[in-house]
Amino acid sequence: SLEFDRDVKGDLYAKAGIREYWIVDLANDKIDIYREPSEAGFRMIRRFLPGEQLPMLSFPETEIKVDDILG
C-alpha cells in the first residue's frame, strides 16, 4: 500500500496538479510531504519525524506536529 500510495497515486496527483500530498507512514513513524507537482511527479519531497512541526500550504498559521498525527 505504501508503494502504491507513493508511486501510483503520487504520480496521478502530481499530474492532476494537486499542490500538496501527504503520506502518513504509521509503521515507520514518519510523514512525507510532496509538493511542486509536475507531469513527471512531485519535485519536492520532505520527510518529517516525531518532534517536528508540519508546514501547511493551505493553512500556514495552523501548527500541527508530527506527534499530533502519529500519536
PDB file of N, CA and C in Angstrom:
ATOM      1  N   SER A   1       0.822  -1.198   0.000  1.00  0.00           N
ATOM      2  CA  SER A   1       0.000   0.000   0.000  1.00  0.00           C
ATOM      3  C   SER A   1       0.868   1.265   0.000  1.00  0.00           C
ATOM      4  N   LEU A   2       1.954   1.257   0.767  1.00  0.00           N
ATOM      5  CA  LEU A   2       2.823   2.431   0.814  1.00  0.00           C
ATOM      6  C   LEU A   2       3.440   2.701  -0.561  1.00  0.00           C
ATOM      7  N   GLU A   3       3.908   1.650  -1.217  1.00  0.00           N
ATOM      8  CA  GLU A   3       4.478   1.821  -2.560  1.00  0.00           C
ATOM      9  C   GLU A   3       3.423   2.312  -3.543  1.00  0.00           C
ATOM     10  N   PHE A   4       2.211   1.781  -3.461  1.00  0.00           N
ATOM     11  CA  PHE A   4       1.131   2.206  -4.332  1.00  0.00           C
ATOM     12  C   PHE A   4       0.807   3.685  -4.100  1.00  0.00           C
ATOM     13  N   ASP A   5       0.718   4.071  -2.823  1.00  0.00           N
ATOM     14  CA  ASP A   5       0.430   5.475  -2.498  1.00  0.00           C
ATOM     15  C   ASP A   5       1.517   6.399  -3.034  1.00  0.00           C
ATOM     16  N   ARG A   6       2.768   5.994  -2.874  1.00  0.00           N
ATOM     17  CA  ARG A   6       3.893   6.826  -3.285  1.00  0.00           C
ATOM     18  C   ARG A   6       4.055   6.852  -4.807  1.00  0.00           C
ATOM     19  N   ASP A   7       4.065   5.687  -5.425  1.00  0.00           N
ATOM     20  CA  ASP A   7       4.410   5.593  -6.834  1.00  0.00           C
ATOM     21  C   ASP A   7       3.235   5.811  -7.784  1.00  0.00           C
ATOM     22  N   VAL A   8       2.117   5.189  -7.502  1.00  0.00           N
ATOM     23  CA  VAL A   8       0.972   5.283  -8.413  1.00  0.00           C
ATOM     24  C   VAL A   8       0.118   6.510  -8.103  1.00  0.00           C
ATOM     25  N   LYS A   9      -0.396   6.570  -6.886  1.00  0.00           N
ATOM     26  CA  LYS A   9      -1.265   7.699  -6.531  1.00  0.00           C
ATOM     27  C   LYS A   9      -0.498   9.016  -6.565  1.00  0.00           C
ATOM     28  N   GLY A  10       0.738   9.013  -6.078  1.00  0.00           N
ATOM     29  CA  GLY A  10       1.532  10.236  -6.081  1.00  0.00           C
ATOM     30  C   GLY A  10       1.704  10.798  -7.474  1.00  0.00           C
ATOM     31  N   ASP A  11       2.014   9.947  -8.434  1.00  0.00           N
ATOM     32  CA  ASP A  11       2.168  10.412  -9.815  1.00  0.00           C
ATOM     33  C   ASP A  11       0.860  10.950 -10.377  1.00  0.00           C
ATOM     34  N   LEU A  12      -0.238  10.267 -10.087  1.00  0.00           N
ATOM     35  CA  LEU A  12      -1.543  10.736 -10.563  1.00  0.00           C
ATOM     36  C   LEU A  12      -1.900  12.091  -9.964  1.00  0.00           C
ATOM     37  N   TYR A  13      -1.641  12.263  -8.677  1.00  0.00           N
ATOM     38  CA  TYR A  13      -1.938  13.528  -8.016  1.00  0.00           C
ATOM     39  C   TYR A  13      -1.068  14.655  -8.572  1.00  0.00           C
ATOM     40  N   ALA A  14       0.197  14.362  -8.815  1.00  0.00           N
ATOM     41  CA  ALA A  14       1.094  15.377  -9.371  1.00  0.00           C
ATOM     42  C   ALA A  14       0.625  15.797 -10.759  1.00  0.00           C
ATOM     43  N   LYS A  15       0.266  14.852 -11.591  1.00  0.00           N
ATOM     44  CA  LYS A  15      -0.202  15.158 -12.950  1.00  0.00           C
ATOM     45  C   LYS A  15      -1.509  15.932 -12.925  1.00  0.00           C
ATOM     46  N   ALA A  16      -2.315  15.709 -11.883  1.00  0.00           N
ATOM     47  CA  ALA A  16      -3.587  16.438 -11.748  1.00  0.00           C
ATOM     48  C   ALA A  16      -3.390  17.830 -11.155  1.00  0.00           C
ATOM     49  N   GLY A  17      -2.160  18.150 -10.726  1.00  0.00           N
ATOM     50  CA  GLY A  17      -1.882  19.483 -10.189  1.00  0.00           C
ATOM     51  C   GLY A  17      -2.192  19.648  -8.716  1.00  0.00           C
ATOM     52  N   ILE A  18      -2.361  18.547  -7.985  1.00  0.00           N
ATOM     53  CA  ILE A  18      -2.588  18.637  -6.540  1.00  0.00           C
ATOM     54  C   ILE A  18      -1.341  19.262  -5.915  1.00  0.00           C
ATOM     55  N   ARG A  19      -1.511  20.365  -5.193  1.00  0.00           N
ATOM     56  CA  ARG A  19      -0.370  21.142  -4.693  1.00  0.00           C
ATOM     57  C   ARG A  19       0.403  20.464  -3.571  1.00  0.00           C
ATOM     58  N   GLU A  20      -0.297  19.669  -2.773  1.00  0.00           N
ATOM     59  CA  GLU A  20       0.352  19.084  -1.607  1.00  0.00           C
ATOM     60  C   GLU A  20      -0.264  17.721  -1.333  1.00  0.00           C
ATOM     61  N   TYR A  21       0.589  16.737  -1.079  1.00  0.00           N
ATOM     62  CA  TYR A  21       0.155  15.367  -0.851  1.00  0.00           C
ATOM     63  C   TYR A  21       0.953  14.811   0.318  1.00  0.00           C
ATOM     64  N   TRP A  22       0.254  14.282   1.304  1.00  0.00           N
ATOM     65  CA  TRP A  22       0.912  13.736   2.489  1.00  0.00           C
ATOM     66  C   TRP A  22       0.757  12.226   2.508  1.00  0.00           C
ATOM     67  N   ILE A  23       1.823  11.542   2.890  1.00  0.00           N
ATOM     68  CA  ILE A  23       1.750  10.113   3.175  1.00  0.00           C
ATOM     69  C   ILE A  23       2.157   9.927   4.632  1.00  0.00           C
ATOM     70  N   VAL A  24       1.228   9.411   5.417  1.00  0.00           N
ATOM     71  CA  VAL A  24       1.475   9.141   6.828  1.00  0.00           C
ATOM     72  C   VAL A  24       1.864   7.674   6.944  1.00  0.00           C
ATOM     73  N   ASP A  25       3.094   7.434   7.329  1.00  0.00           N
ATOM     74  CA  ASP A  25       3.633   6.087   7.450  1.00  0.00           C
ATOM     75  C   ASP A  25       3.652   5.709   8.932  1.00  0.00           C
ATOM     76  N   LEU A  26       2.583   5.076   9.385  1.00  0.00           N
ATOM     77  CA  LEU A  26       2.446   4.735  10.798  1.00  0.00           C
ATOM     78  C   LEU A  26       3.452   3.671  11.232  1.00  0.00           C
ATOM     79  N   ALA A  27       3.789   2.764  10.336  1.00  0.00           N
ATOM     80  CA  ALA A  27       4.716   1.679  10.688  1.00  0.00           C
ATOM     81  C   ALA A  27       6.123   2.190  10.970  1.00  0.00           C
ATOM     82  N   ASN A  28       6.501   3.296  10.331  1.00  0.00           N
ATOM     83  CA  ASN A  28       7.859   3.836  10.483  1.00  0.00           C
ATOM     84  C   ASN A  28       7.903   5.206  11.155  1.00  0.00           C
ATOM     85  N   ASP A  29       6.778   5.635  11.719  1.00  0.00           N
ATOM     86  CA  ASP A  29       6.695   6.914  12.443  1.00  0.00           C
ATOM     87  C   ASP A  29       7.268   8.087  11.645  1.00  0.00           C
ATOM     88  N   LYS A  30       6.723   8.305  10.467  1.00  0.00           N
ATOM     89  CA  LYS A  30       7.166   9.438   9.654  1.00  0.00           C
ATOM     90  C   LYS A  30       6.029   9.912   8.766  1.00  0.00           C
ATOM     91  N   ILE A  31       6.138  11.150   8.330  1.00  0.00           N
ATOM     92  CA  ILE A  31       5.189  11.736   7.393  1.00  0.00           C
ATOM     93  C   ILE A  31       6.000  12.353   6.266  1.00  0.00           C
ATOM     94  N   ASP A  32       5.677  11.961   5.037  1.00  0.00           N
ATOM     95  CA  ASP A  32       6.317  12.537   3.867  1.00  0.00           C
ATOM     96  C   ASP A  32       5.348  13.512   3.218  1.00  0.00           C
ATOM     97  N   ILE A  33       5.836  14.717   2.936  1.00  0.00           N
ATOM     98  CA  ILE A  33       5.020  15.728   2.279  1.00  0.00           C
ATOM     99  C   ILE A  33       5.598  15.971   0.891  1.00  0.00           C
ATOM    100  N   TYR A  34       4.728  15.833  -0.098  1.00  0.00           N
ATOM    101  CA  TYR A  34       5.091  16.016  -1.502  1.00  0.00           C
ATOM    102  C   TYR A  34       4.505  17.339  -1.980  1.00  0.00           C
ATOM    103  N   ARG A  35       5.333  18.131  -2.673  1.00  0.00           N
ATOM    104  CA  ARG A  35       4.894  19.437  -3.201  1.00  0.00           C
ATOM    105  C   ARG A  35       5.514  19.681  -4.576  1.00  0.00           C
ATOM    106  N   GLU A  36       5.092  20.754  -5.187  1.00  0.00           N
ATOM    107  CA  GLU A  36       5.571  21.183  -6.507  1.00  0.00           C
ATOM    108  C   GLU A  36       5.278  20.118  -7.571  1.00  0.00           C
ATOM    109  N   PRO A  37       3.982  19.923  -7.860  1.00  0.00           N
ATOM    110  CA  PRO A  37       3.598  18.899  -8.833  1.00  0.00           C
ATOM    111  C   PRO A  37       4.045  19.255 -10.251  1.00  0.00           C
ATOM    112  N   SER A  38       4.334  18.214 -11.030  1.00  0.00           N
ATOM    113  CA  SER A  38       4.672  18.371 -12.440  1.00  0.00           C
ATOM    114  C   SER A  38       4.193  17.123 -13.176  1.00  0.00           C
ATOM    115  N   GLU A  39       4.321  17.120 -14.471  1.00  0.00           N
ATOM    116  CA  GLU A  39       3.942  15.951 -15.262  1.00  0.00           C
ATOM    117  C   GLU A  39       4.809  14.739 -14.920  1.00  0.00           C
ATOM    118  N   ALA A  40       6.003  14.982 -14.429  1.00  0.00           N
ATOM    119  CA  ALA A  40       6.933  13.898 -14.091  1.00  0.00           C
ATOM    120  C   ALA A  40       6.818  13.453 -12.632  1.00  0.00           C
ATOM    121  N   GLY A  41       5.921  14.035 -11.874  1.00  0.00           N
ATOM    122  CA  GLY A  41       5.774  13.709 -10.456  1.00  0.00           C
ATOM    123  C   GLY A  41       6.025  14.934  -9.595  1.00  0.00           C
ATOM    124  N   PHE A  42       6.124  14.737  -8.303  1.00  0.00           N
ATOM    125  CA  PHE A  42       6.383  15.848  -7.389  1.00  0.00           C
ATOM    126  C   PHE A  42       7.871  16.157  -7.373  1.00  0.00           C
ATOM    127  N   ARG A  43       8.194  17.434  -7.433  1.00  0.00           N
ATOM    128  CA  ARG A  43       9.601  17.858  -7.462  1.00  0.00           C
ATOM    129  C   ARG A  43      10.196  18.009  -6.068  1.00  0.00           C
ATOM    130  N   MET A  44       9.364  18.200  -5.048  1.00  0.00           N
ATOM    131  CA  MET A  44       9.881  18.377  -3.696  1.00  0.00           C
ATOM    132  C   MET A  44       9.243  17.343  -2.766  1.00  0.00           C
ATOM    133  N   ILE A  45      10.077  16.634  -2.044  1.00  0.00           N
ATOM    134  CA  ILE A  45       9.616  15.661  -1.056  1.00  0.00           C
ATOM    135  C   ILE A  45      10.387  15.919   0.229  1.00  0.00           C
ATOM    136  N   ARG A  46       9.641  16.105   1.313  1.00  0.00           N
ATOM    137  CA  ARG A  46      10.287  16.315   2.622  1.00  0.00           C
ATOM    138  C   ARG A  46       9.743  15.300   3.607  1.00  0.00           C
ATOM    139  N   ARG A  47      10.628  14.766   4.417  1.00  0.00           N
ATOM    140  CA  ARG A  47      10.260  13.779   5.442  1.00  0.00           C
ATOM    141  C   ARG A  47      10.271  14.456   6.810  1.00  0.00           C
ATOM    142  N   PHE A  48       9.241  14.171   7.601  1.00  0.00           N
ATOM    143  CA  PHE A  48       9.119  14.716   8.943  1.00  0.00           C
ATOM    144  C   PHE A  48       9.002  13.588   9.938  1.00  0.00           C
ATOM    145  N   LEU A  49       9.695  13.747  11.051  1.00  0.00           N
ATOM    146  CA  LEU A  49       9.769  12.728  12.090  1.00  0.00           C
ATOM    147  C   LEU A  49       9.155  13.249  13.391  1.00  0.00           C
ATOM    148  N   PRO A  50       8.885  12.360  14.353  1.00  0.00           N
ATOM    149  CA  PRO A  50       8.338  12.810  15.638  1.00  0.00           C
ATOM    150  C   PRO A  50       9.159  13.957  16.230  1.00  0.00           C
ATOM    151  N   GLY A  51       8.437  14.917  16.805  1.00  0.00           N
ATOM    152  CA  GLY A  51       9.067  16.099  17.384  1.00  0.00           C
ATOM    153  C   GLY A  51       9.140  17.276  16.434  1.00  0.00           C
ATOM    154  N   GLU A  52       8.861  17.044  15.160  1.00  0.00           N
ATOM    155  CA  GLU A  52       8.949  18.122  14.177  1.00  0.00           C
ATOM    156  C   GLU A  52       7.580  18.732  13.897  1.00  0.00           C
ATOM    157  N   GLN A  53       7.619  19.946  13.393  1.00  0.00           N
ATOM    158  CA  GLN A  53       6.434  20.715  13.015  1.00  0.00           C
ATOM    159  C   GLN A  53       6.143  20.499  11.538  1.00  0.00           C
ATOM    160  N   LEU A  54       4.866  20.356  11.176  1.00  0.00           N
ATOM    161  CA  LEU A  54       4.466  20.167   9.786  1.00  0.00           C
ATOM    162  C   LEU A  54       4.024  21.495   9.175  1.00  0.00           C
ATOM    163  N   PRO A  55       4.674  21.938   8.113  1.00  0.00           N
ATOM    164  CA  PRO A  55       4.247  23.159   7.437  1.00  0.00           C
ATOM    165  C   PRO A  55       3.077  22.857   6.502  1.00  0.00           C
ATOM    166  N   MET A  56       2.082  23.719   6.508  1.00  0.00           N
ATOM    167  CA  MET A  56       0.907  23.505   5.665  1.00  0.00           C
ATOM    168  C   MET A  56       0.764  24.645   4.664  1.00  0.00           C
ATOM    169  N   LEU A  57       0.615  24.308   3.392  1.00  0.00           N
ATOM    170  CA  LEU A  57       0.443  25.330   2.364  1.00  0.00           C
ATOM    171  C   LEU A  57      -0.872  26.088   2.524  1.00  0.00           C
ATOM    172  N   SER A  58      -1.947  25.351   2.709  1.00  0.00           N
ATOM    173  CA  SER A  58      -3.272  25.964   2.739  1.00  0.00           C
ATOM    174  C   SER A  58      -3.581  26.721   4.022  1.00  0.00           C
ATOM    175  N   PHE A  59      -2.988  26.307   5.128  1.00  0.00           N
ATOM    176  CA  PHE A  59      -3.241  26.940   6.417  1.00  0.00           C
ATOM    177  C   PHE A  59      -1.919  27.209   7.131  1.00  0.00           C
ATOM    178  N   PRO A  60      -1.120  28.147   6.628  1.00  0.00           N
ATOM    179  CA  PRO A  60       0.219  28.368   7.198  1.00  0.00           C
ATOM    180  C   PRO A  60       0.220  28.805   8.661  1.00  0.00           C
ATOM    181  N   GLU A  61      -0.882  29.384   9.130  1.00  0.00           N
ATOM    182  CA  GLU A  61      -0.936  29.837  10.516  1.00  0.00           C
ATOM    183  C   GLU A  61      -1.274  28.697  11.491  1.00  0.00           C
ATOM    184  N   THR A  62      -1.666  27.539  10.953  1.00  0.00           N
ATOM    185  CA  THR A  62      -2.023  26.394  11.776  1.00  0.00           C
ATOM    186  C   THR A  62      -0.781  25.592  12.118  1.00  0.00           C
ATOM    187  N   GLU A  63      -0.636  25.248  13.382  1.00  0.00           N
ATOM    188  CA  GLU A  63       0.516  24.475  13.830  1.00  0.00           C
ATOM    189  C   GLU A  63       0.091  23.038  14.100  1.00  0.00           C
ATOM    190  N   ILE A  64       0.693  22.116  13.369  1.00  0.00           N
ATOM    191  CA  ILE A  64       0.455  20.702  13.592  1.00  0.00           C
ATOM    192  C   ILE A  64       1.803  20.020  13.738  1.00  0.00           C
ATOM    193  N   LYS A  65       1.910  19.198  14.739  1.00  0.00           N
ATOM    194  CA  LYS A  65       3.156  18.465  14.970  1.00  0.00           C
ATOM    195  C   LYS A  65       2.976  17.032  14.482  1.00  0.00           C
ATOM    196  N   VAL A  66       4.067  16.424  14.086  1.00  0.00           N
ATOM    197  CA  VAL A  66       4.044  15.031  13.673  1.00  0.00           C
ATOM    198  C   VAL A  66       3.417  14.183  14.774  1.00  0.00           C
ATOM    199  N   ASP A  67       3.771  14.459  16.016  1.00  0.00           N
ATOM    200  CA  ASP A  67       3.233  13.686  17.147  1.00  0.00           C
ATOM    201  C   ASP A  67       1.728  13.801  17.268  1.00  0.00           C
ATOM    202  N   ASP A  68       1.145  14.934  16.827  1.00  0.00           N
ATOM    203  CA  ASP A  68      -0.308  15.097  16.874  1.00  0.00           C
ATOM    204  C   ASP A  68      -1.003  14.088  15.961  1.00  0.00           C
ATOM    205  N   ILE A  69      -0.331  13.710  14.883  1.00  0.00           N
ATOM    206  CA  ILE A  69      -0.915  12.769  13.924  1.00  0.00           C
ATOM    207  C   ILE A  69      -0.542  11.337  14.261  1.00  0.00           C
ATOM    208  N   LEU A  70       0.723  11.119  14.581  1.00  0.00           N
ATOM    209  CA  LEU A  70       1.182   9.755  14.838  1.00  0.00           C
ATOM    210  C   LEU A  70       0.784   9.239  16.216  1.00  0.00           C
ATOM    211  N   GLY A  71       0.509  10.167  17.125  1.00  0.00           N
ATOM    212  CA  GLY A  71       0.086   9.773  18.462  1.00  0.00           C
ATOM    213  C   GLY A  71       1.214   9.500  19.409  1.00  0.00           C
TER     214      GLY A  71
END
